[in-house]
Short mmCIF file of C-alpha atoms and ligand atoms in Angstrom, two decimals:
data_model
loop_
_atom_site.label_atom_id
_atom_site.label_comp_id
_atom_site.label_asym_id
_atom_site.label_seq_id
_atom_site.Cartn_x
_atom_site.Cartn_y
_atom_site.Cartn_z
CA MET J 720 -51.81 16.64 45.93
CA THR J 721 -49.84 14.13 43.87
CA THR J 722 -51.04 14.57 40.11
CA PRO J 723 -51.13 11.91 37.41
CA GLU J 724 -49.02 14.81 35.53
CA GLY J 725 -46.59 15.30 38.30
CA ILE J 726 -45.75 11.31 38.42
CA ALA J 727 -45.67 10.95 34.65
CA GLY J 728 -43.21 14.24 34.58
CA LEU J 729 -40.87 12.79 36.80
CA ALA J 730 -40.84 9.19 35.03
CA THR J 731 -40.16 11.16 31.85
CA ARG J 732 -37.01 12.62 33.62
CA LEU J 733 -35.96 9.36 35.06
CA ARG J 734 -36.45 7.52 31.66
CA ARG J 735 -33.87 10.03 30.06
CA ALA J 736 -31.45 9.87 33.20
CA GLN J 737 -28.08 8.35 33.53
CA ARG J 738 -27.09 9.88 36.92
CA VAL J 739 -29.68 9.82 39.58
CA THR J 740 -29.05 10.89 43.09
CA VAL J 741 -31.66 10.62 45.94
CA LEU J 742 -31.81 12.19 49.11
CA THR J 743 -33.56 10.84 51.99
CA GLY J 744 -34.66 11.52 55.21
CA ALA J 745 -36.64 10.03 58.29
CA GLY J 746 -40.05 10.11 56.44
CA VAL J 747 -38.91 7.32 54.24
CA SER J 748 -38.74 5.04 56.96
CA ALA J 749 -42.01 6.14 58.66
CA ALA J 750 -43.98 3.34 56.90
CA SER J 751 -41.63 1.00 58.37
CA GLY J 752 -42.62 2.02 61.88
CA VAL J 753 -39.47 3.92 62.51
CA PRO J 754 -40.58 7.30 64.33
CA THR J 755 -39.38 10.57 62.76
CA PHE J 756 -37.86 13.01 65.08
CA ARG J 757 -40.39 15.71 64.64
CA GLY J 758 -43.40 13.56 64.10
CA PRO J 759 -45.57 11.60 66.51
CA GLY J 760 -44.05 9.17 68.49
CA GLY J 761 -40.47 10.76 68.01
CA LEU J 762 -40.11 11.58 71.58
CA TRP J 763 -38.41 9.38 74.31
CA LYS J 764 -39.36 10.06 77.97
CA ASP J 765 -40.30 13.70 76.98
CA PHE J 766 -36.83 14.43 75.87
CA ARG J 767 -36.30 16.22 72.31
CA PRO J 768 -33.55 14.84 70.21
CA GLU J 769 -31.61 18.12 70.61
CA GLU J 770 -31.33 17.33 74.35
CA LEU J 771 -29.89 13.90 73.64
CA ALA J 772 -27.98 13.66 70.43
CA THR J 773 -25.09 16.01 71.45
CA ALA J 774 -21.69 15.26 72.85
CA ALA J 775 -22.40 17.44 75.90
CA ALA J 776 -25.40 15.21 76.78
CA PHE J 777 -23.15 12.16 76.36
CA SER J 778 -20.53 13.39 78.59
CA ARG J 779 -23.10 14.49 81.32
CA ASP J 780 -24.99 11.18 81.16
CA PRO J 781 -23.74 8.54 78.64
CA ARG J 782 -26.20 5.86 80.18
CA LEU J 783 -29.23 8.15 79.47
CA VAL J 784 -28.08 8.67 75.98
CA TRP J 785 -27.28 4.88 75.18
CA GLU J 786 -30.82 3.90 76.87
CA TRP J 787 -32.36 6.25 74.36
CA TYR J 788 -30.22 4.45 71.36
CA GLU J 789 -31.05 0.92 72.75
CA TRP J 790 -34.76 2.19 72.51
CA ARG J 791 -34.18 3.29 68.95
CA ARG J 792 -32.20 0.08 67.98
CA GLN J 793 -34.70 -2.26 69.72
CA ARG J 794 -37.41 -0.68 67.58
CA VAL J 795 -35.61 -0.39 64.15
CA ALA J 796 -34.59 -4.16 64.93
CA GLN J 797 -38.42 -5.22 64.58
CA CYS J 798 -38.95 -2.80 61.40
CA ALA J 799 -38.53 -4.12 57.75
CA PRO J 800 -37.84 -2.04 54.67
CA ASN J 801 -41.12 -0.60 52.94
CA ARG J 802 -42.00 -0.12 49.06
CA ALA J 803 -40.12 3.28 49.22
CA HIS J 804 -36.81 1.45 50.35
CA GLU J 805 -37.52 -1.35 47.62
CA VAL J 806 -38.18 1.12 44.57
CA LEU J 807 -35.01 2.97 45.67
CA ALA J 808 -32.90 -0.28 45.81
CA ALA J 809 -34.19 -1.30 42.35
CA TRP J 810 -33.08 2.15 40.84
CA SER J 811 -29.73 1.52 42.43
CA ARG J 812 -29.36 -1.33 40.25
CA ARG J 813 -30.93 0.29 37.31
CA TYR J 814 -29.22 3.66 36.70
CA PRO J 815 -25.38 3.53 35.47
CA ARG J 816 -24.77 6.35 38.02
CA PHE J 817 -26.72 6.06 41.18
CA THR J 818 -26.05 7.30 44.35
CA LEU J 819 -28.20 7.38 47.49
CA VAL J 820 -27.41 10.09 50.35
CA THR J 821 -29.49 9.18 53.37
CA GLN J 822 -29.71 11.23 56.76
CA ASN J 823 -31.26 7.93 58.43
CA VAL J 824 -29.33 6.09 60.75
CA ASP J 825 -31.40 2.89 60.67
CA GLY J 826 -29.75 0.87 58.09
CA LEU J 827 -33.13 0.25 56.19
CA HIS J 828 -31.70 1.03 52.91
CA GLU J 829 -28.78 -1.19 53.12
CA ARG J 830 -31.35 -3.96 54.26
CA ALA J 831 -33.35 -3.62 51.12
CA GLY J 832 -30.24 -3.96 49.10
CA THR J 833 -29.55 -0.39 47.85
CA ARG J 834 -26.17 0.07 46.48
CA ASN J 835 -24.07 3.06 46.93
CA VAL J 836 -25.49 4.45 50.02
CA ILE J 837 -23.93 7.44 51.66
CA ARG J 838 -24.63 7.59 55.31
CA PHE J 839 -24.36 11.14 55.91
CA HIS J 840 -25.23 10.96 59.62
CA GLY J 841 -23.58 7.65 60.23
CA SER J 842 -25.31 4.48 61.59
CA ILE J 843 -26.83 3.37 64.96
CA TRP J 844 -25.55 -0.05 64.14
CA GLU J 845 -22.15 1.40 64.18
CA LEU J 846 -20.17 2.25 67.41
CA GLY J 847 -16.83 4.31 67.91
CA CYS J 848 -14.50 5.24 70.77
CA TRP J 849 -15.68 8.10 72.86
CA GLN J 850 -12.22 8.99 73.93
CA GLY J 851 -10.97 8.67 70.39
CA CYS J 852 -8.34 6.11 71.19
CA GLY J 853 -7.60 5.46 67.60
CA GLY J 854 -8.05 1.75 67.89
CA SER J 855 -8.53 -0.06 64.70
CA PRO J 856 -11.11 0.09 63.37
CA ALA J 857 -12.04 3.46 64.43
CA ARG J 858 -15.80 2.42 63.75
CA TRP J 859 -17.22 -1.02 64.13
CA THR J 860 -20.47 -2.63 63.47
CA ASP J 861 -22.28 -4.26 66.44
CA ASP J 862 -25.90 -5.16 66.24
CA THR J 863 -26.21 -6.48 69.94
CA VAL J 864 -29.52 -5.24 71.42
CA PRO J 865 -29.55 -4.78 74.33
CA PHE J 866 -26.11 -4.59 75.39
CA PRO J 867 -24.89 -6.36 78.80
CA GLU J 868 -23.67 -3.03 79.92
CA LEU J 869 -23.86 0.77 79.19
CA PRO J 870 -22.06 2.22 77.86
CA PRO J 871 -20.61 -0.74 76.33
CA PRO J 872 -16.88 -0.92 76.26
CA CYS J 873 -14.30 0.15 73.48
CA PRO J 874 -12.41 -2.78 72.49
CA GLY J 875 -9.45 -0.69 71.76
CA CYS J 876 -8.96 0.97 75.16
CA GLY J 877 -11.68 -0.54 77.49
CA GLY J 878 -13.26 3.33 77.89
CA TRP J 879 -16.66 4.19 76.78
CA ALA J 880 -17.98 3.39 73.26
CA ARG J 881 -20.30 5.81 71.77
CA PRO J 882 -23.04 5.65 68.96
CA GLY J 883 -21.62 5.84 65.33
CA VAL J 884 -23.58 8.77 64.46
CA VAL J 885 -23.14 12.42 63.76
CA TRP J 886 -24.62 14.45 66.77
CA PHE J 887 -25.87 17.86 66.51
CA GLY J 888 -22.92 20.35 66.51
CA GLU J 889 -20.38 17.57 65.05
CA PRO J 890 -18.98 18.10 61.55
CA ILE J 891 -19.89 15.66 58.73
CA ASP J 892 -16.83 13.38 58.00
CA PRO J 893 -15.01 15.25 55.23
CA SER J 894 -14.73 12.10 53.09
CA VAL J 895 -18.54 11.59 53.34
CA LEU J 896 -19.13 15.36 52.45
CA ALA J 897 -16.75 14.99 49.38
CA GLU J 898 -18.64 11.86 48.18
CA ALA J 899 -21.89 13.62 48.83
CA ASP J 900 -21.02 16.54 46.78
CA ARG J 901 -19.63 14.63 43.66
CA ALA J 902 -23.05 13.01 43.60
CA LEU J 903 -24.79 16.23 43.04
CA ASP J 904 -23.56 16.39 39.59
CA CYS J 905 -26.47 14.59 38.36
CA ASP J 906 -29.57 14.72 35.95
CA VAL J 907 -32.10 14.03 38.49
CA CYS J 908 -32.03 14.62 42.16
CA LEU J 909 -34.95 13.21 44.18
CA VAL J 910 -35.51 14.35 47.87
CA ALA J 911 -37.79 12.15 49.69
CA GLY J 912 -39.04 12.16 53.45
CA THR J 913 -36.98 15.03 54.82
CA SER J 914 -38.02 18.26 56.62
CA SER J 915 -35.04 20.03 55.01
CA VAL J 916 -34.21 21.83 58.12
CA VAL J 917 -30.84 20.14 59.39
CA TYR J 918 -27.78 21.43 57.67
CA PRO J 919 -25.53 20.58 55.74
CA ALA J 920 -27.96 17.92 54.33
CA ALA J 921 -30.51 20.51 53.77
CA GLY J 922 -28.46 22.49 51.61
CA LEU J 923 -27.63 19.54 49.09
CA ALA J 924 -30.70 19.71 46.88
CA GLY J 925 -30.31 23.57 46.12
CA GLU J 926 -26.67 22.80 45.22
CA ALA J 927 -27.64 20.12 43.07
CA ARG J 928 -30.22 22.30 41.22
CA ARG J 929 -27.74 25.15 40.70
CA ARG J 930 -25.62 22.49 38.90
CA GLY J 931 -28.40 21.67 36.45
CA ALA J 932 -30.32 18.76 38.09
CA TYR J 933 -33.96 18.25 37.86
CA VAL J 934 -35.01 18.27 41.38
CA ALA J 935 -38.27 16.55 42.68
CA VAL J 936 -39.39 16.37 46.02
CA VAL J 937 -41.82 13.74 47.64
CA ASN J 938 -43.17 14.76 51.06
CA PRO J 939 -46.48 14.92 52.42
CA ASP J 940 -45.76 18.18 53.74
CA ALA J 941 -45.72 20.18 50.41
CA SER J 942 -43.68 22.87 51.98
CA ALA J 943 -40.74 21.01 53.10
CA GLY J 944 -37.94 22.01 50.63
CA ALA J 945 -40.37 23.06 47.98
CA GLU J 946 -37.93 26.13 47.19
CA ASP J 947 -35.22 24.10 45.84
CA ALA J 948 -37.56 22.01 43.72
CA ASP J 949 -38.68 21.82 40.16
CA LEU J 950 -41.34 19.55 40.99
CA VAL J 951 -43.27 18.68 44.29
CA LEU J 952 -45.12 15.53 44.49
CA ALA J 953 -46.95 15.78 47.80
CA GLY J 954 -47.63 12.37 49.35
CA ASN J 955 -46.24 9.52 51.18
CA ALA J 956 -42.78 8.06 49.84
CA GLU J 957 -43.94 4.56 49.81
CA ASP J 958 -47.02 5.66 47.53
CA VAL J 959 -45.46 8.11 45.32
CA LEU J 960 -42.40 5.82 44.55
CA ASP J 961 -44.62 2.92 43.86
CA GLU J 962 -46.80 5.20 41.52
CA VAL J 963 -43.46 6.34 39.70
CA GLU J 964 -42.28 2.81 39.43
CA ALA J 965 -45.61 1.73 37.89
CA ALA J 966 -45.24 4.82 35.35
CA LEU J 967 -41.92 3.70 34.55
CA ALA J 968 -42.87 -0.06 33.85
CA GLY J 969 -45.60 0.96 31.90
CA ALA J 970 -44.17 3.20 29.45
N1 LIG Y 84 -34.89 6.76 60.48
C1 LIG Y 84 -33.84 7.50 61.14
O1 LIG Y 84 -32.89 6.92 60.87
C2 LIG Y 84 -34.09 8.58 61.54
C3 LIG Y 84 -35.25 8.90 62.35
C4 LIG Y 84 -35.40 10.21 62.93
C5 LIG Y 84 -34.40 11.08 62.88
N2 LIG Y 84 -33.38 10.83 62.22
C6 LIG Y 84 -32.45 12.00 62.22
O2 LIG Y 84 -33.17 13.39 61.88
C7 LIG Y 84 -32.64 14.37 61.34
C8 LIG Y 84 -33.13 15.13 60.04
O3 LIG Y 84 -34.32 14.98 60.09
P1 LIG Y 84 -35.05 14.41 58.90
O4 LIG Y 84 -35.43 15.42 57.64
O5 LIG Y 84 -34.42 13.34 58.25
O6 LIG Y 84 -36.55 13.85 59.63
P2 LIG Y 84 -37.63 14.89 59.94
O7 LIG Y 84 -38.19 13.92 61.27
O8 LIG Y 84 -36.94 16.39 60.45
O9 LIG Y 84 -38.52 15.20 58.89
C9 LIG Y 84 -39.23 14.02 58.28
C10 LIG Y 84 -39.99 14.55 57.27
O10 LIG Y 84 -40.64 13.44 56.75
C11 LIG Y 84 -41.94 13.89 56.11
N3 LIG Y 84 -42.71 12.47 56.12
C12 LIG Y 84 -43.67 11.88 57.14
N4 LIG Y 84 -43.97 10.74 56.70
C13 LIG Y 84 -43.59 10.47 55.39
C14 LIG Y 84 -43.86 9.43 54.36
N5 LIG Y 84 -44.39 8.66 54.75
N6 LIG Y 84 -43.30 9.75 53.30
C15 LIG Y 84 -42.48 10.69 52.82
N7 LIG Y 84 -42.30 11.75 53.80
C16 LIG Y 84 -42.77 11.66 55.02
C17 LIG Y 84 -42.50 14.95 57.12
O11 LIG Y 84 -43.43 15.62 56.47
C18 LIG Y 84 -41.13 15.73 57.46
O12 LIG Y 84 -41.02 16.49 56.53
C19 LIG Y 84 -31.45 13.46 60.75
O13 LIG Y 84 -30.21 14.12 61.43
C20 LIG Y 84 -31.55 12.11 60.92
O14 LIG Y 84 -30.23 11.52 61.20
C21 LIG Y 84 -33.34 9.82 61.55
ZN1 LIG Y 85 -11.21 3.42 72.88
#
């Protein structure tokens, strides 16, 4: 359970912090109605995400994979940022050096007005060329839901466009990795709403701690990522972050 001492402890660390880095996962968007991959409502037509979010699945059946993304884009379009997104957006304006590294592809941190968001796994609102035609730009934003045809065409070559996300088995963009790595030099590293099982994202908190950061984990499942944490706040991100923000305001 989240204790008042835990909340106060994190607030004390944050009050002294200059460099704050936050790592988020799907749990932060759960209260907005975006299903997590591994939680209830995360399955689509009985497919596991590992069966759809791969280049092999896309080359086999691009229409099926796009239908899944359209289902997710449609859902997310109807969702709004929750209190967790709002508190983190406020922190992004408050701390002199703030970075948010998110595994989420839903764009809700950006919609809440968060500055300095690193999208570790890309965005469902971006598209890229499946053929890699090198058209300019290589990635583009398109929030059309639904598309008139699937797969939507690449404006560069007329071939298939693909979702602008990182699939299982694909590398993280080296420039994104380097940016995220720089953010691990921080005073406080808060990890919220991630099961900490998908690498390399799952290794970031441990690395921040090795470099001297105070690591706090927020998750209703107290075991998720606990081995890399100085503090575990077992609760929902939207509640715990609201309490931390109230503690910061009250002091
Ligand atoms: N919203 C999204 O963009 C979204 C949704 C599903 C999956 N993903 C993808 O899933 C992969 C990694 O998985 P993950 O770790 O982000 O998600 P995950 O589904 O593996 O884990 C979600 C975690 O959130 C926790 N959780 C549930 N409700 C919560 C709440 N209200 N507050 C705080 N925590 C809560 C769960 O206990 C769990 O540990 C990533 O590759 C990511 O791109 C993204
Ligand atoms: Zn192309």
